[in-house]
Each structure stands twice: as structure tokens, then as C-alpha cells.
Coordinates of C-alpha atoms in Angstrom, one line a residue:
M289 CA 10.6 -1.2 29.9
A290 CA 6.8 -1.6 30.2
I291 CA 6.2 -0.4 26.7
K292 CA 8.9 -2.7 25.3
F293 CA 7.5 -5.7 27.1
L294 CA 3.9 -5.1 25.9
T295 CA 5.1 -4.5 22.3
I296 CA 6.6 -7.9 22.3
L297 CA 3.5 -9.4 23.8
L298 CA 1.1 -7.8 21.3
S299 CA 3.3 -8.2 18.3
S300 CA 3.2 -11.9 18.8
F301 CA -0.6 -11.8 18.6
L302 CA -1.0 -9.4 15.7
P303 CA -1.0 -10.9 12.2
C304 CA 1.8 -9.8 9.9
S305 CA -0.7 -8.1 7.6
M306 CA -1.3 -5.5 10.4
A307 CA 2.4 -4.5 10.8
M308 CA 1.9 -1.1 9.2
N309 CA 5.5 -0.1 8.6
N310 CA 5.3 -0.9 4.9
T311 CA 1.6 -1.4 4.2
G312 CA -1.6 0.5 4.6
F313 CA -5.4 0.4 4.4
I314 CA -8.4 2.6 4.5
L315 CA -11.2 2.3 7.1
P316 CA -14.7 3.8 6.9
V317 CA -16.1 6.4 9.3
I318 CA -19.6 7.7 9.5
H319 CA -21.2 10.7 11.2
K320 CA -23.2 9.3 14.1
Y321 CA -26.4 10.9 12.8
S322 CA -25.9 9.7 9.2
P323 CA -28.7 7.7 7.5
L324 CA -26.1 4.9 7.5
S325 CA -25.8 4.9 11.2
P326 CA -27.9 2.6 13.4
Y327 CA -28.8 5.7 15.4
F328 CA -30.4 7.6 12.5
N329 CA -34.0 6.9 13.6
T330 CA -33.4 7.2 17.3
I331 CA -32.6 10.9 17.7
K332 CA -34.8 13.5 16.1
N333 CA -34.5 17.2 16.1
S334 CA -37.1 19.3 17.9
Y335 CA -36.6 22.0 15.2
D336 CA -38.2 21.0 11.8
D337 CA -38.1 17.2 12.8
I338 CA -34.6 16.7 11.2
I339 CA -31.6 15.0 12.6
S340 CA -29.6 17.3 14.8
P341 CA -26.5 17.3 16.9
I342 CA -28.5 17.9 20.0
S343 CA -26.5 15.4 22.1
Y344 CA -23.0 16.5 21.1
D345 CA -21.2 15.9 24.4
T346 CA -18.5 13.6 23.0
G347 CA -17.5 12.3 19.6
T348 CA -19.2 12.8 16.3
Y349 CA -17.7 10.2 14.0
L350 CA -18.0 6.4 14.4
M351 CA -16.1 3.4 13.1
P352 CA -17.9 0.0 12.7
I353 CA -16.0 -2.9 14.3
H354 CA -16.8 -6.6 14.7
I355 CA -15.7 -8.3 18.0
G356 CA -15.2 -11.8 19.1
S357 CA -15.7 -15.2 17.6
R358 CA -19.3 -14.3 16.7
L359 CA -18.2 -11.1 15.1
V360 CA -20.7 -8.9 17.0
K361 CA -21.0 -5.5 15.2
R362 CA -20.6 -2.4 17.3
Y363 CA -19.9 1.3 16.7
A364 CA -17.0 3.1 18.5
S365 CA -16.5 6.8 18.6
I366 CA -13.2 8.0 17.0
D367 CA -11.1 9.8 19.6
T368 CA -7.7 11.3 19.0
G369 CA -7.8 12.7 22.5
S370 CA -7.4 9.4 24.4
D371 CA -5.3 6.3 24.2
L372 CA -7.6 3.3 25.0
V373 CA -10.1 1.3 23.0
W374 CA -13.1 0.2 25.1
I375 CA -16.6 -1.3 24.5
N376 CA -19.6 -1.5 26.8
C377 CA -19.7 -5.1 28.0
K378 CA -22.3 -7.2 29.9
P379 CA -23.1 -6.6 32.7
C380 CA -22.8 -2.9 32.4
N381 CA -23.8 -1.2 35.7
S382 CA -25.5 2.2 35.3
C383 CA -25.4 1.9 31.5
P384 CA -28.6 3.1 29.9
E385 CA -30.5 1.0 27.3
K386 CA -29.0 1.7 23.9
E387 CA -29.6 0.6 20.3
N388 CA -27.0 -2.2 20.7
P389 CA -26.9 -4.2 24.0
P390 CA -23.5 -4.5 25.8
F391 CA -21.1 -7.0 24.3
D392 CA -21.3 -10.3 26.1
E393 CA -17.7 -11.5 26.2
T394 CA -18.7 -14.9 27.6
T395 CA -20.2 -15.8 24.3
S396 CA -16.9 -15.3 22.4
L397 CA -14.8 -18.4 22.2
T398 CA -11.7 -16.3 21.6
Y399 CA -12.0 -13.8 24.4
Q400 CA -9.3 -13.8 27.1
R401 CA -8.8 -11.7 30.2
F402 CA -5.6 -9.5 30.0
P403 CA -3.0 -11.0 32.3
C404 CA -1.3 -9.2 35.2
L405 CA 2.0 -10.5 34.0
S406 CA 2.2 -7.5 31.6
L407 CA 3.9 -4.5 33.1
V408 CA 1.3 -2.2 31.5
C409 CA -1.1 -3.5 34.2
T410 CA 1.1 -3.0 37.2
K411 CA 3.1 0.1 36.3
E412 CA 0.9 2.4 34.2
E413 CA -1.7 4.8 35.5
D414 CA -5.4 3.7 35.2
F415 CA -4.5 0.0 35.2
S416 CA -4.5 -2.3 38.2
C417 CA -4.3 -6.0 39.0
L418 CA -7.1 -8.2 40.4
D419 CA -6.0 -11.1 42.6
N420 CA -2.6 -11.0 40.8
R421 CA -4.3 -12.7 37.9
F422 CA -6.2 -10.3 35.6
C423 CA -6.0 -6.6 34.7
N424 CA -8.6 -3.9 35.3
F425 CA -8.8 -0.4 34.0
R426 CA -10.4 2.8 35.2
R427 CA -10.4 5.9 32.9
T428 CA -11.5 9.4 33.8
Y429 CA -12.0 12.0 31.0
Q430 CA -11.8 15.8 30.9
D431 CA -15.5 16.2 31.8
D432 CA -15.2 13.9 34.8
T433 CA -16.9 11.0 33.0
E434 CA -15.7 7.7 34.4
V435 CA -15.4 4.4 32.6
K436 CA -14.1 1.2 34.2
G437 CA -14.0 -2.6 33.7
E438 CA -11.6 -5.3 32.7
L439 CA -8.9 -5.5 30.0
G440 CA -9.5 -8.2 27.5
I441 CA -8.0 -9.6 24.3
D442 CA -10.1 -10.8 21.4
I443 CA -10.4 -10.8 17.6
V444 CA -11.5 -7.5 16.1
L445 CA -12.4 -7.2 12.4
I446 CA -13.0 -3.8 10.7
P447 CA -14.5 -3.6 7.2
L448 CA -12.3 -1.8 4.6
A449 CA -13.7 1.3 3.0
N450 CA -13.5 0.5 -0.7
E451 CA -13.4 -3.3 -0.9
P452 CA -15.2 -6.3 0.5
K453 CA -12.5 -7.3 2.9
F454 CA -11.7 -6.8 6.6
A455 CA -8.7 -5.6 8.5
N456 CA -8.1 -8.5 10.9
L457 CA -6.8 -7.5 14.3
S458 CA -6.3 -10.8 16.0
F459 CA -5.5 -10.7 19.7
F460 CA -6.5 -7.1 20.0
A461 CA -6.4 -5.6 23.5
F462 CA -9.3 -3.4 24.6
G463 CA -11.3 -2.4 27.7
C464 CA -14.4 -4.3 28.5
A465 CA -16.4 -1.6 30.3
H466 CA -18.8 -2.8 33.0
Y467 CA -19.5 0.7 34.4
S468 CA -19.8 4.2 32.9
N469 CA -21.3 7.5 33.9
G470 CA -21.4 11.1 32.7
S471 CA -21.5 12.0 29.0
Y472 CA -21.0 8.4 27.8
N473 CA -24.4 7.5 29.4
R474 CA -26.0 10.1 27.2
Q475 CA -24.4 8.9 24.0
T476 CA -25.5 6.4 21.4
E477 CA -22.2 4.9 20.5
D478 CA -21.1 1.5 22.0
G479 CA -17.6 2.5 23.0
L480 CA -14.5 4.5 22.1
L481 CA -11.6 4.0 19.7
G482 CA -8.6 5.8 21.3
L483 CA -6.1 7.1 18.7
G484 CA -3.6 8.7 21.0
R485 CA 0.0 7.7 21.4
G486 CA -0.5 5.5 24.5
T487 CA 0.6 1.9 24.9
L488 CA -2.8 0.3 24.2
S489 CA -4.1 2.8 21.7
F490 CA -5.5 1.7 18.4
I491 CA -2.6 3.3 16.6
N492 CA 0.1 1.7 18.8
Q493 CA -1.4 -1.8 18.4
L494 CA -1.5 -1.4 14.7
K495 CA 2.2 -0.3 14.8
A496 CA 1.1 2.5 12.4
E497 CA 3.7 5.3 12.0
R498 CA 1.2 7.6 10.2
F499 CA -2.5 8.0 9.7
S500 CA -4.9 10.7 8.4
H501 CA -8.6 11.4 8.3
C502 CA -11.0 13.7 6.5
F503 CA -14.4 14.2 8.1
P504 CA -17.4 15.3 5.9
P505 CA -20.3 17.3 7.3
L506 CA -23.5 15.4 7.9
Y507 CA -25.3 16.7 4.9
R508 CA -22.7 15.5 2.3
N509 CA -22.3 11.9 1.1
D510 CA -24.5 10.7 3.9
G511 CA -21.8 11.7 6.4
R512 CA -19.3 9.1 5.2
G513 CA -15.6 9.7 5.5
E514 CA -12.4 7.7 5.7
M515 CA -9.4 7.1 7.9
K516 CA -6.2 6.1 6.2
F517 CA -3.3 4.2 7.8
G518 CA 0.3 3.4 7.0
S519 CA 1.3 4.0 3.4
N520 CA -2.3 5.1 2.5
A521 CA -2.1 8.1 5.0
E522 CA -2.3 11.5 3.4
L523 CA 0.4 13.8 4.8
I524 CA -0.5 16.8 2.7
G525 CA -0.7 20.6 3.2
G526 CA 1.2 22.6 5.7
R527 CA 2.7 21.0 8.8
T528 CA 3.1 22.0 12.4
P529 CA 5.2 20.3 15.1
M530 CA 3.6 17.8 17.4
L531 CA 4.4 18.9 21.0
D532 CA 5.5 16.4 23.7
V533 CA 3.8 17.3 27.0
P534 CA 4.9 15.1 30.0
G535 CA 2.0 13.1 31.3
R536 CA -0.2 13.9 28.3
Q537 CA 1.4 11.7 25.7
F538 CA -2.1 10.6 24.5
N539 CA -3.0 14.1 23.4
Y540 CA -1.9 15.7 20.2
F541 CA -0.7 19.2 21.3
V542 CA 0.2 21.8 18.8
K543 CA 1.3 25.4 19.1
L544 CA -1.5 27.9 18.2
Q545 CA -0.1 31.4 17.9
G546 CA -3.1 33.4 16.9
I547 CA -6.5 33.7 15.3
S548 CA -7.8 36.0 12.5
V549 CA -11.3 36.8 11.3
G550 CA -11.0 38.0 7.8
D551 CA -7.8 40.0 7.6
V552 CA -8.0 41.2 11.2
R553 CA -6.0 39.3 13.8
L554 CA -7.3 39.0 17.4
D555 CA -5.4 41.2 19.8
L556 CA -4.1 38.5 22.2
P557 CA -1.0 38.5 24.4
D558 CA 2.1 36.8 23.2
R559 CA 2.2 33.1 23.8
Y560 CA -1.4 33.3 24.9
F561 CA -2.3 29.7 23.9
D562 CA 0.9 28.2 25.5
L563 CA 0.5 25.5 28.1
R564 CA 0.7 26.9 31.6
S565 CA 2.4 25.5 34.7
D566 CA -1.1 24.9 36.3
G567 CA -1.9 22.4 33.5
N568 CA -4.4 24.8 31.7
G569 CA -3.8 26.4 28.4
G570 CA -2.3 24.7 25.3
F571 CA -4.1 23.6 22.2
I572 CA -5.0 20.0 21.2
I573 CA -6.6 18.3 18.2
D574 CA -9.3 16.0 19.6
S575 CA -11.9 14.2 17.5
G576 CA -13.5 12.8 20.7
T577 CA -14.8 16.2 21.5
A578 CA -17.5 17.4 19.2
L579 CA -17.4 21.2 19.7
S580 CA -14.2 23.2 19.4
T581 CA -13.3 25.4 22.4
L582 CA -11.3 28.5 23.1
S583 CA -10.4 30.3 26.3
D584 CA -13.0 32.8 27.4
Y585 CA -11.0 35.9 26.5
A586 CA -10.2 34.7 23.0
Y587 CA -13.7 33.5 22.4
Y588 CA -15.4 36.8 23.5
S589 CA -12.8 38.8 21.7
M590 CA -13.7 36.9 18.5
L591 CA -17.5 37.2 18.7
P592 CA -17.9 40.9 17.7
M593 CA -15.7 40.3 14.7
L594 CA -17.8 37.3 13.7
D595 CA -21.0 39.4 14.2
K596 CA -19.7 42.0 11.8
A597 CA -18.5 39.4 9.2
I598 CA -21.8 37.4 9.1
G599 CA -24.0 40.5 9.3
V600 CA -27.1 39.0 10.9
K601 CA -28.6 38.9 14.4
R602 CA -27.8 36.3 17.0
V603 CA -30.5 33.9 18.3
K604 CA -31.4 34.9 21.8
Q605 CA -32.9 31.6 22.9
N606 CA -30.7 28.9 24.5
M607 CA -29.6 26.4 21.8
Y608 CA -27.7 23.9 24.0
P609 CA -25.0 22.8 23.6
Y610 CA -24.1 25.8 21.4
R611 CA -23.2 29.0 23.1
T612 CA -23.7 31.3 20.0
C613 CA -26.2 30.9 17.2
Y614 CA -27.3 33.2 14.3
W615 CA -30.4 33.7 12.3
A616 CA -28.6 32.7 9.1
T617 CA -28.5 30.3 6.2
E618 CA -25.5 28.1 5.3
R619 CA -24.8 30.4 2.4
Q620 CA -24.6 33.5 4.7
T621 CA -22.0 31.8 6.9
R622 CA -19.6 31.6 3.9
R623 CA -18.9 35.3 4.4
V624 CA -16.9 34.4 7.5
R625 CA -13.2 33.7 7.0
L626 CA -11.7 32.2 10.2
T627 CA -8.0 31.4 10.2
Y628 CA -5.9 29.7 12.9
H629 CA -2.2 30.6 12.9
F630 CA -0.3 27.5 14.0
A631 CA 3.5 27.3 14.3
E632 CA 4.8 27.1 10.7
V633 CA 1.3 27.0 9.0
D634 CA -1.9 29.1 8.7
I635 CA -5.2 27.2 8.3
P636 CA -8.2 28.9 6.9
F637 CA -11.3 26.9 7.8
H638 CA -14.3 26.1 5.5
S639 CA -17.5 27.4 6.9
S640 CA -18.5 23.8 7.6
G641 CA -15.7 23.7 10.2
V642 CA -16.9 26.9 11.9
F643 CA -20.8 26.6 11.8
T644 CA -23.3 23.8 12.2
N645 CA -26.7 24.1 10.6
L646 CA -29.3 23.5 13.4
N647 CA -32.0 23.9 10.7
S648 CA -32.6 25.8 7.5
Y649 CA -32.5 29.2 9.2
I650 CA -30.4 28.8 12.3
M651 CA -26.6 28.4 12.1
C652 CA -24.6 27.8 15.3
L653 CA -21.0 28.5 16.0
S654 CA -19.3 25.1 16.6
I655 CA -16.9 26.7 19.0
N656 CA -17.7 27.3 22.7
P657 CA -15.8 29.1 25.5
N658 CA -14.0 26.6 27.9
G659 CA -14.2 28.7 31.1
D660 CA -10.4 28.9 31.0
S661 CA -10.2 25.3 32.1
G662 CA -8.0 22.8 30.4
P663 CA -6.6 23.3 26.8
S664 CA -8.3 24.9 23.9
V665 CA -9.6 22.2 21.5
L666 CA -10.1 21.7 17.7
G667 CA -13.0 19.4 18.0
A668 CA -14.6 17.0 15.5
L669 CA -17.0 19.6 14.0
G670 CA -14.0 22.0 13.6
Q671 CA -12.2 19.2 11.7
T672 CA -14.8 18.8 9.0
D673 CA -13.5 19.5 5.5
L674 CA -10.0 19.4 6.8
N675 CA -7.5 16.7 6.0
I676 CA -5.4 16.0 9.0
G677 CA -2.4 13.8 8.8
Y678 CA -0.3 12.5 11.8
D679 CA 3.3 11.7 11.3
L680 CA 4.2 9.9 14.5
T681 CA 7.8 9.2 13.6
G682 CA 8.6 12.8 12.5
K683 CA 6.3 14.2 15.1
F684 CA 4.4 16.6 12.7
I685 CA 0.7 17.2 12.1
F686 CA -0.3 18.1 8.5
M687 CA -3.4 20.0 7.7
K688 CA -5.0 20.9 4.4
P689 CA -8.5 22.4 3.9
R690 CA -10.4 20.3 1.3
L691 CA -13.9 19.0 0.7
C692 CA -14.1 15.6 2.4

């Protein structure tokens, strides 16, 4: 009932061009350390003075958006692991100084507070009413990061990828964050673009039934990629069922059945990656997490096989946030063939989805152990050079390795 009511409310605000059932468009994404990113000059690597993923706590790829009547440009992290769009707003308590100041909603002639009359505010978790007039939100993430503020409605414009036009999202609902802590205080991005299946997600407000993305590594094409929506979405390659998990509708769960290094499959118990009754286990596709993760047993079972395949020594020094690094070149990492066996499809990863070049002679595994807490994750770095398509109607996820 709440979802039906909000759909009617938002559909009356969204322009017809954004009803994605029969149309589509392509939006640009960039690596947050790309030369095209406003953060290119703000974060330098302590190794060889090159740009480096030193602060990979959250997402890796950004989408430029323009907000409000003044069309203020901001960059939001693309996150398929959550279902809310939010931007840092003024005043932002505990927010550190960033390249872009918090969005000042009071300067936008078209900004409106989200009303309590919507059932999404009174019935859904993480939303609450203030004085029976306006709606607030509070969101806690897997790493205990907390973000909270008010829900607002305003104009959002996003430049199209291949033509000088904008996707016009009039009366778009988003969180105006006045407080954040944890990992989002260490990040450069201005907010988050939730692409999960929740009521106020970017996808749900677009009414998109399908979308896809292909993320390039930083060193190729200046780290520029694309997200495709509606009829432009690429549902190609093999497909695996999208799992429905009660209470976790915003996550894209899939069934991982095993892992191979070369031709040798890890010796893991049957149904090892299945979701357990305590809420741990399972496997999700999450672009809002930079590094992929595996449970400890799977991770440490895989390492000796990777050591043998790559044939070089590990780096003994701490290379946070990476758990395992090698004295290797990018060319040497191509010896490693890592395959994930999902239900109905096997996906062999390009080396760019398995290793990250810290510099010209150190390559780090872009997979960490998760301490047996929560699900295993295919993070943003693991998704590079992999076209991933989401069929929200048929409930399938398509994957095809390709150069992005």
C-alpha cells in the first residue's frame, strides 16, 4: 500500500520522458580518481606520487548530477547495495571540508521538504515524521556509518553520456544529509546514488525495468564508463537468478556455488555461500563497496592457489586497505585465471577485476576476507571489465566479461 501510494505521488512529478518502460538513455560515470574527476588533484599516492585507491572505503565510481533551480553540480557515488539517493546539505554537522561545499537547499527555488502525508515516511524503516509535517531519514550502513537528515524533493539534471542533453528528473526525492560519520567522512564524493530496489531508489523513481553498467579500470580511457537504462540497457552474456531476501530487498543477492583458480576448484562445503539463518553468508553485487570480499575460509583457501599461479612473492608491508599484495607487474597478474561459479553461469574475471596496480611494481588483490561477517561481496573493483545487466522484471542478473 505504501509503495503504491508513493508511486502515484512520484509519477505525478516525473516528466513523461523519464517513464522508462519504452525509452532509454545512457549516463556517464567516472572513476573517482580519474583526471576528469574534481578530486584528481586532491589525493596523491605516497608510492611514486601517482593517483592511488588509498581511501577505498566506499564506492569507486561517480555520477555527476545537477541539483535545484541553480543546477548546482555535485558527484554521487554509484551504489547498487543501497536504495536511497542522498547529498550532503548545509549545515552538515561533523562533515569534513571537501572539494565541494554541502548543497544549500535554501538557495533552490524549487526545493520542497518531503511531506509526512506519504506512507513511506510513517511506515517504512529509516524514515520518520517531524511534527507531523515533514519527513526525516536515518540510514546505517554495513560498516556502521550513519547518515541522517531530511527528505526533500527538487529538480535533478544528469548529463547524457554521448550527446549535449540532460536527463531531467523533475520532482526527484532524495535525502538532504545534515549529519554523517564513519567512512563517508573520509570520502571525497558529495553523496550517494542508491540503485537498489527500494521505494525511493534511483531506479524505482525512474521506473526503469532494466539497467546495466560497465566500469573501466582507472588507467583506461581516463576511467570513464557508462550506465545504460531502459531500452539501452545491455542484458548480455550468461544470467543468474536474482534472489529475494526478506528485509534485504535493496541488495542484489545471487547464488555463488564455487570458485576456481585456473582449472582447480576450491574445496568448499556444499552450499557454503548460502545465506544463513543468523543473517551472515550469501553473496551480493555491490558497487558501493570498492573491494570485493569473501568469507575467511574461502579467502585463505584461495591464497596458496593464487601464489602458485602468479609465481612471485607477496609484499610483507602493510598496504592498507589491501590484505594481500604481490611484487608483480600488471602483465604478470594476467597469469591468474579466477572464475566464480554462479547458479547457471560461470564468470571468468579479467585480471583488472582481480588485481589493482598500486604502482608499477606492486599489484594488490582487490579481494579481502570479511571476518565471516555479513555477505560476501563482488565490489566495484571486481566489477571492472565486466558488463552487468539487471533485469528487474524477470529477476535475473546478466554478466559478460568485456573491456569496458
